[in-house]
Amino acid sequence: MDNKTKILECSLELFSLHGFNSIGIQDIVDKVGIKKPTLYHYYGSKEGLLQSLLSEHFKPFNNAVRQAADYHGDLPKTLNEVAFAFISFAKDNKNFYRMILSMSFDPPESITLKTVTPFLTEQFQLIEELFIKASNNHGNLKGRHMRYAVSFIGMLNTYISLLLNEHVSLTDDLVYNVVHQFMHGIFS
Amino acid sequence: MDNKTKILECSLELFSLHGFNSIGIQDIVDKVGIKKPTLYHYYGSKEGLLQSLLSEHFKPFNNAVRQAADYHGDLPKTLNEVAFAFISFAKDNKNFYRMILSMSFDPPESITLKTVTPFLTEQFQLIEELFIKASNNHGNLKGRHMRYAVSFIGMLNTYISLLLNEHVSLTDDLVYNVVHQFMHGIFS
DNA sequence: CAATCACTATACCGGTTGGTACACTAATTT
DNA sequence: AAATTAGTGTACCAACCGGTATAGTGATTG
């Protein structure tokens, strides 16, 4: 594998474990086995490296979400597909998901939040649009698009956190259970 | 106000806005208007400052949660009281809540996560115990204490995030809506 | 009055940070 | 064969980091 790719892999592992701010360029190049100018040749700056790392993984992720969130009249089915897109991506990209989940709660003025926000906004809009379209068939959703989009993603991330920490395992019915709880609560 | 207190206030504001790692001791003492040895006299180290800052706010917070989570046979009522404890504390301590919410998603090896974890664990146990006791009256909760405790806190934090970003305002029925959604889902 | 105390200022430390100037090599292009 | 190019190593930089040795302050206590 070439150095350019190896840099992405190693920095992802280090960032997800220790955080973007706690990892120095020197840590990364040491792990890859190269010298600093090589990294700067490819990515220009630490921020540029983060940008490349994010778009590399977010593009396929958000494409999968867009496909899953395409509404065709069956809200429960669509929510299930969205949940599956999130959970299976998180399972296949544990380090990356850990990192973006962390960054999405980073302080308002941090570079990390500012860099990750556009990708998260795109996700949010896909889900919000889904609830807007579904509100034609479900009157009680009207005027609550934003709240439900946020709380649906919130619930997904809550269960994905459990998954990442291995407090719960990815069984076939996890997706079903999450969506069911979101739709009908805990009393059923 | 004395310097010792002013240090706590200023560091909270800086940490919540920029993050613990991005703020240097120099930033804090500049904002307070003192010199470094004064800060080190009171708090010994940057980590000691964080520890003091956390316990200062977490003690009253968790006491309020403990009182609210005391189960007496009415689960919806108790959940409402817990939700109120969380939401009203968050509203009165926006900077602090923003900071701990961020720290609770920090990377596994970070000092911030390790320092905040004991306080969050205490919270979690209070809520989990509530669901364990309630499962005597609600058979369908059995064996799901952990998942429900986590997802209840997760939902609270999801709505508190909205509150902190002022995407939703603290009306009288916010607490009711959150608990209702948790118990009965979005279809009711 | 002398001694102790909590507190604060000056000045400094070794180590690390993100980033770079420059030289070199090996492959590709002309 | 000459020139260009991408990629990499050596050595270095100013700025900043958390932390401290030391001395001095003014108020309290013996």
PDB file of C-alpha atoms in Angstrom, chain B residues 31-176:
ATOM      1  CA  LYS B  31      -8.679  36.160  31.081  1.00  0.00           C
ATOM      2  CA  VAL B  32      -8.791  36.197  34.879  1.00  0.00           C
ATOM      3  CA  GLY B  33      -6.110  38.861  35.041  1.00  0.00           C
ATOM      4  CA  ILE B  34      -3.619  36.955  37.219  1.00  0.00           C
ATOM      5  CA  LYS B  35      -0.299  35.174  36.745  1.00  0.00           C
ATOM      6  CA  LYS B  36       0.312  31.457  36.406  1.00  0.00           C
ATOM      7  CA  PRO B  37       1.641  30.667  39.904  1.00  0.00           C
ATOM      8  CA  THR B  38      -1.609  31.936  41.384  1.00  0.00           C
ATOM      9  CA  LEU B  39      -3.580  29.327  39.469  1.00  0.00           C
ATOM     10  CA  TYR B  40      -1.089  26.621  40.373  1.00  0.00           C
ATOM     11  CA  HIS B  41      -1.290  27.652  43.995  1.00  0.00           C
ATOM     12  CA  TYR B  42      -5.007  26.890  44.075  1.00  0.00           C
ATOM     13  CA  TYR B  43      -5.368  23.920  41.746  1.00  0.00           C
ATOM     14  CA  GLY B  44      -1.927  22.312  41.444  1.00  0.00           C
ATOM     15  CA  SER B  45      -2.249  21.323  37.811  1.00  0.00           C
ATOM     16  CA  LYS B  46      -4.439  21.669  34.756  1.00  0.00           C
ATOM     17  CA  GLU B  47      -5.968  18.292  35.557  1.00  0.00           C
ATOM     18  CA  GLY B  48      -6.623  19.351  39.145  1.00  0.00           C
ATOM     19  CA  LEU B  49      -8.440  22.407  37.851  1.00  0.00           C
ATOM     20  CA  LEU B  50     -10.638  20.206  35.685  1.00  0.00           C
ATOM     21  CA  GLN B  51     -11.348  17.903  38.626  1.00  0.00           C
ATOM     22  CA  SER B  52     -12.421  20.821  40.818  1.00  0.00           C
ATOM     23  CA  LEU B  53     -14.533  22.284  38.053  1.00  0.00           C
ATOM     24  CA  LEU B  54     -16.360  19.007  37.502  1.00  0.00           C
ATOM     25  CA  SER B  55     -17.099  18.114  41.110  1.00  0.00           C
ATOM     26  CA  GLU B  56     -18.167  21.675  41.862  1.00  0.00           C
ATOM     27  CA  HIS B  57     -21.061  21.403  39.422  1.00  0.00           C
ATOM     28  CA  PHE B  58     -21.697  17.670  39.377  1.00  0.00           C
ATOM     29  CA  LYS B  59     -22.402  17.314  43.104  1.00  0.00           C
ATOM     30  CA  PRO B  60     -25.592  19.397  43.142  1.00  0.00           C
ATOM     31  CA  PHE B  61     -26.569  18.029  39.724  1.00  0.00           C
ATOM     32  CA  ASN B  62     -26.370  14.390  40.720  1.00  0.00           C
ATOM     33  CA  ASN B  63     -28.050  15.075  44.041  1.00  0.00           C
ATOM     34  CA  ALA B  64     -30.999  16.515  42.159  1.00  0.00           C
ATOM     35  CA  VAL B  65     -31.072  13.474  39.878  1.00  0.00           C
ATOM     36  CA  ARG B  66     -30.902  11.106  42.860  1.00  0.00           C
ATOM     37  CA  GLN B  67     -33.850  12.787  44.483  1.00  0.00           C
ATOM     38  CA  ALA B  68     -35.872  12.795  41.280  1.00  0.00           C
ATOM     39  CA  ALA B  69     -35.105   9.155  40.458  1.00  0.00           C
ATOM     40  CA  ASP B  70     -36.455   7.879  43.769  1.00  0.00           C
ATOM     41  CA  TYR B  71     -39.114   5.393  42.631  1.00  0.00           C
ATOM     42  CA  HIS B  72     -42.421   5.179  44.469  1.00  0.00           C
ATOM     43  CA  GLY B  73     -44.570   3.156  42.094  1.00  0.00           C
ATOM     44  CA  ASP B  74     -45.365   5.711  39.414  1.00  0.00           C
ATOM     45  CA  LEU B  75     -42.895   5.338  36.540  1.00  0.00           C
ATOM     46  CA  PRO B  76     -44.222   8.104  34.253  1.00  0.00           C
ATOM     47  CA  LYS B  77     -44.236  10.547  37.152  1.00  0.00           C
ATOM     48  CA  THR B  78     -40.701   9.592  38.155  1.00  0.00           C
ATOM     49  CA  LEU B  79     -39.411   9.866  34.585  1.00  0.00           C
ATOM     50  CA  ASN B  80     -40.967  13.313  34.375  1.00  0.00           C
ATOM     51  CA  GLU B  81     -39.170  14.374  37.524  1.00  0.00           C
ATOM     52  CA  VAL B  82     -35.852  13.007  36.273  1.00  0.00           C
ATOM     53  CA  ALA B  83     -36.306  14.750  32.933  1.00  0.00           C
ATOM     54  CA  PHE B  84     -37.100  17.969  34.743  1.00  0.00           C
ATOM     55  CA  ALA B  85     -33.965  17.618  36.887  1.00  0.00           C
ATOM     56  CA  PHE B  86     -31.795  17.198  33.790  1.00  0.00           C
ATOM     57  CA  ILE B  87     -33.386  19.838  31.636  1.00  0.00           C
ATOM     58  CA  SER B  88     -33.621  22.525  34.275  1.00  0.00           C
ATOM     59  CA  PHE B  89     -30.020  21.949  35.357  1.00  0.00           C
ATOM     60  CA  ALA B  90     -28.869  22.148  31.751  1.00  0.00           C
ATOM     61  CA  LYS B  91     -30.825  25.351  31.243  1.00  0.00           C
ATOM     62  CA  ASP B  92     -29.238  26.930  34.340  1.00  0.00           C
ATOM     63  CA  ASN B  93     -25.716  25.722  33.512  1.00  0.00           C
ATOM     64  CA  LYS B  94     -25.500  25.896  29.744  1.00  0.00           C
ATOM     65  CA  ASN B  95     -21.737  26.249  29.498  1.00  0.00           C
ATOM     66  CA  PHE B  96     -21.116  23.448  31.961  1.00  0.00           C
ATOM     67  CA  TYR B  97     -23.571  21.092  30.296  1.00  0.00           C
ATOM     68  CA  ARG B  98     -22.100  21.815  26.880  1.00  0.00           C
ATOM     69  CA  MET B  99     -18.692  20.948  28.272  1.00  0.00           C
ATOM     70  CA  ILE B 100     -19.593  17.649  29.933  1.00  0.00           C
ATOM     71  CA  LEU B 101     -21.700  16.567  26.968  1.00  0.00           C
ATOM     72  CA  SER B 102     -18.661  17.124  24.802  1.00  0.00           C
ATOM     73  CA  MET B 103     -16.331  15.369  27.228  1.00  0.00           C
ATOM     74  CA  SER B 104     -18.612  12.346  27.506  1.00  0.00           C
ATOM     75  CA  PHE B 105     -17.944  11.706  23.805  1.00  0.00           C
ATOM     76  CA  ASP B 106     -14.210  12.324  24.002  1.00  0.00           C
ATOM     77  CA  PRO B 107     -11.805   9.612  22.846  1.00  0.00           C
ATOM     78  CA  PRO B 108     -11.288   6.570  25.083  1.00  0.00           C
ATOM     79  CA  GLU B 109      -7.737   7.473  26.083  1.00  0.00           C
ATOM     80  CA  SER B 110      -8.382  11.140  26.848  1.00  0.00           C
ATOM     81  CA  ILE B 111      -7.965  12.642  30.319  1.00  0.00           C
ATOM     82  CA  THR B 112     -11.256  14.464  29.945  1.00  0.00           C
ATOM     83  CA  LEU B 113     -13.301  11.300  29.445  1.00  0.00           C
ATOM     84  CA  LYS B 114     -11.530   9.553  32.295  1.00  0.00           C
ATOM     85  CA  THR B 115     -12.196  12.465  34.632  1.00  0.00           C
ATOM     86  CA  VAL B 116     -15.858  12.860  33.740  1.00  0.00           C
ATOM     87  CA  THR B 117     -16.701   9.152  33.641  1.00  0.00           C
ATOM     88  CA  PRO B 118     -17.200   8.554  37.407  1.00  0.00           C
ATOM     89  CA  PHE B 119     -19.810  11.307  37.555  1.00  0.00           C
ATOM     90  CA  LEU B 120     -21.644   9.983  34.495  1.00  0.00           C
ATOM     91  CA  THR B 121     -21.509   6.439  35.820  1.00  0.00           C
ATOM     92  CA  GLU B 122     -23.147   7.590  39.035  1.00  0.00           C
ATOM     93  CA  GLN B 123     -25.940   9.187  36.994  1.00  0.00           C
ATOM     94  CA  PHE B 124     -26.395   6.109  34.890  1.00  0.00           C
ATOM     95  CA  GLN B 125     -26.680   3.846  37.923  1.00  0.00           C
ATOM     96  CA  LEU B 126     -29.370   6.044  39.430  1.00  0.00           C
ATOM     97  CA  ILE B 127     -31.467   5.749  36.280  1.00  0.00           C
ATOM     98  CA  GLU B 128     -30.763   2.064  35.803  1.00  0.00           C
ATOM     99  CA  GLU B 129     -31.834   1.344  39.369  1.00  0.00           C
ATOM    100  CA  LEU B 130     -35.057   3.178  38.662  1.00  0.00           C
ATOM    101  CA  PHE B 131     -35.843   0.894  35.716  1.00  0.00           C
ATOM    102  CA  ILE B 132     -34.908  -2.190  37.737  1.00  0.00           C
ATOM    103  CA  LYS B 133     -37.344  -1.267  40.473  1.00  0.00           C
ATOM    104  CA  ALA B 134     -40.031  -0.333  37.967  1.00  0.00           C
ATOM    105  CA  SER B 135     -39.730  -3.672  36.215  1.00  0.00           C
ATOM    106  CA  ASN B 136     -41.595  -5.269  39.145  1.00  0.00           C
ATOM    107  CA  ASN B 137     -44.687  -3.361  38.036  1.00  0.00           C
ATOM    108  CA  HIS B 138     -43.959  -3.386  34.291  1.00  0.00           C
ATOM    109  CA  GLY B 139     -43.085  -6.882  33.099  1.00  0.00           C
ATOM    110  CA  ASN B 140     -42.096  -5.754  29.610  1.00  0.00           C
ATOM    111  CA  LEU B 141     -39.152  -3.787  31.032  1.00  0.00           C
ATOM    112  CA  LYS B 142     -37.467  -6.892  32.430  1.00  0.00           C
ATOM    113  CA  GLY B 143     -33.942  -7.525  31.160  1.00  0.00           C
ATOM    114  CA  ARG B 144     -33.854  -4.186  29.394  1.00  0.00           C
ATOM    115  CA  HIS B 145     -32.723  -1.968  32.267  1.00  0.00           C
ATOM    116  CA  MET B 146     -29.466  -1.033  30.647  1.00  0.00           C
ATOM    117  CA  ARG B 147     -30.830  -0.302  27.200  1.00  0.00           C
ATOM    118  CA  TYR B 148     -33.647   1.812  28.567  1.00  0.00           C
ATOM    119  CA  ALA B 149     -31.460   3.704  31.009  1.00  0.00           C
ATOM    120  CA  VAL B 150     -29.013   4.486  28.207  1.00  0.00           C
ATOM    121  CA  SER B 151     -31.669   5.455  25.692  1.00  0.00           C
ATOM    122  CA  PHE B 152     -33.564   7.578  28.207  1.00  0.00           C
ATOM    123  CA  ILE B 153     -30.441   9.560  29.067  1.00  0.00           C
ATOM    124  CA  GLY B 154     -29.615   9.621  25.363  1.00  0.00           C
ATOM    125  CA  MET B 155     -32.984  11.113  24.513  1.00  0.00           C
ATOM    126  CA  LEU B 156     -32.666  13.682  27.281  1.00  0.00           C
ATOM    127  CA  ASN B 157     -29.270  14.729  25.977  1.00  0.00           C
ATOM    128  CA  THR B 158     -30.580  14.874  22.423  1.00  0.00           C
ATOM    129  CA  TYR B 159     -33.244  17.376  23.440  1.00  0.00           C
ATOM    130  CA  ILE B 160     -30.851  19.235  25.717  1.00  0.00           C
ATOM    131  CA  SER B 161     -28.550  19.688  22.708  1.00  0.00           C
ATOM    132  CA  LEU B 162     -31.444  21.314  20.886  1.00  0.00           C
ATOM    133  CA  LEU B 163     -32.009  23.493  23.908  1.00  0.00           C
ATOM    134  CA  LEU B 164     -28.344  24.529  24.125  1.00  0.00           C
ATOM    135  CA  ASN B 165     -28.272  25.448  20.448  1.00  0.00           C
ATOM    136  CA  GLU B 166     -31.553  27.278  20.896  1.00  0.00           C
ATOM    137  CA  HIS B 167     -33.268  25.262  18.194  1.00  0.00           C
ATOM    138  CA  VAL B 168     -36.017  24.631  20.685  1.00  0.00           C
ATOM    139  CA  SER B 169     -37.100  26.695  23.653  1.00  0.00           C
ATOM    140  CA  LEU B 170     -37.802  25.580  27.185  1.00  0.00           C
ATOM    141  CA  THR B 171     -41.563  25.676  27.351  1.00  0.00           C
ATOM    142  CA  ASP B 172     -43.603  24.071  30.097  1.00  0.00           C
ATOM    143  CA  ASP B 173     -44.464  21.075  27.971  1.00  0.00           C
ATOM    144  CA  LEU B 174     -40.939  20.236  26.733  1.00  0.00           C
ATOM    145  CA  VAL B 175     -40.325  17.865  29.646  1.00  0.00           C
ATOM    146  CA  TYR B 176     -43.725  16.256  29.099  1.00  0.00           C
TER     147      TYR B 176
END
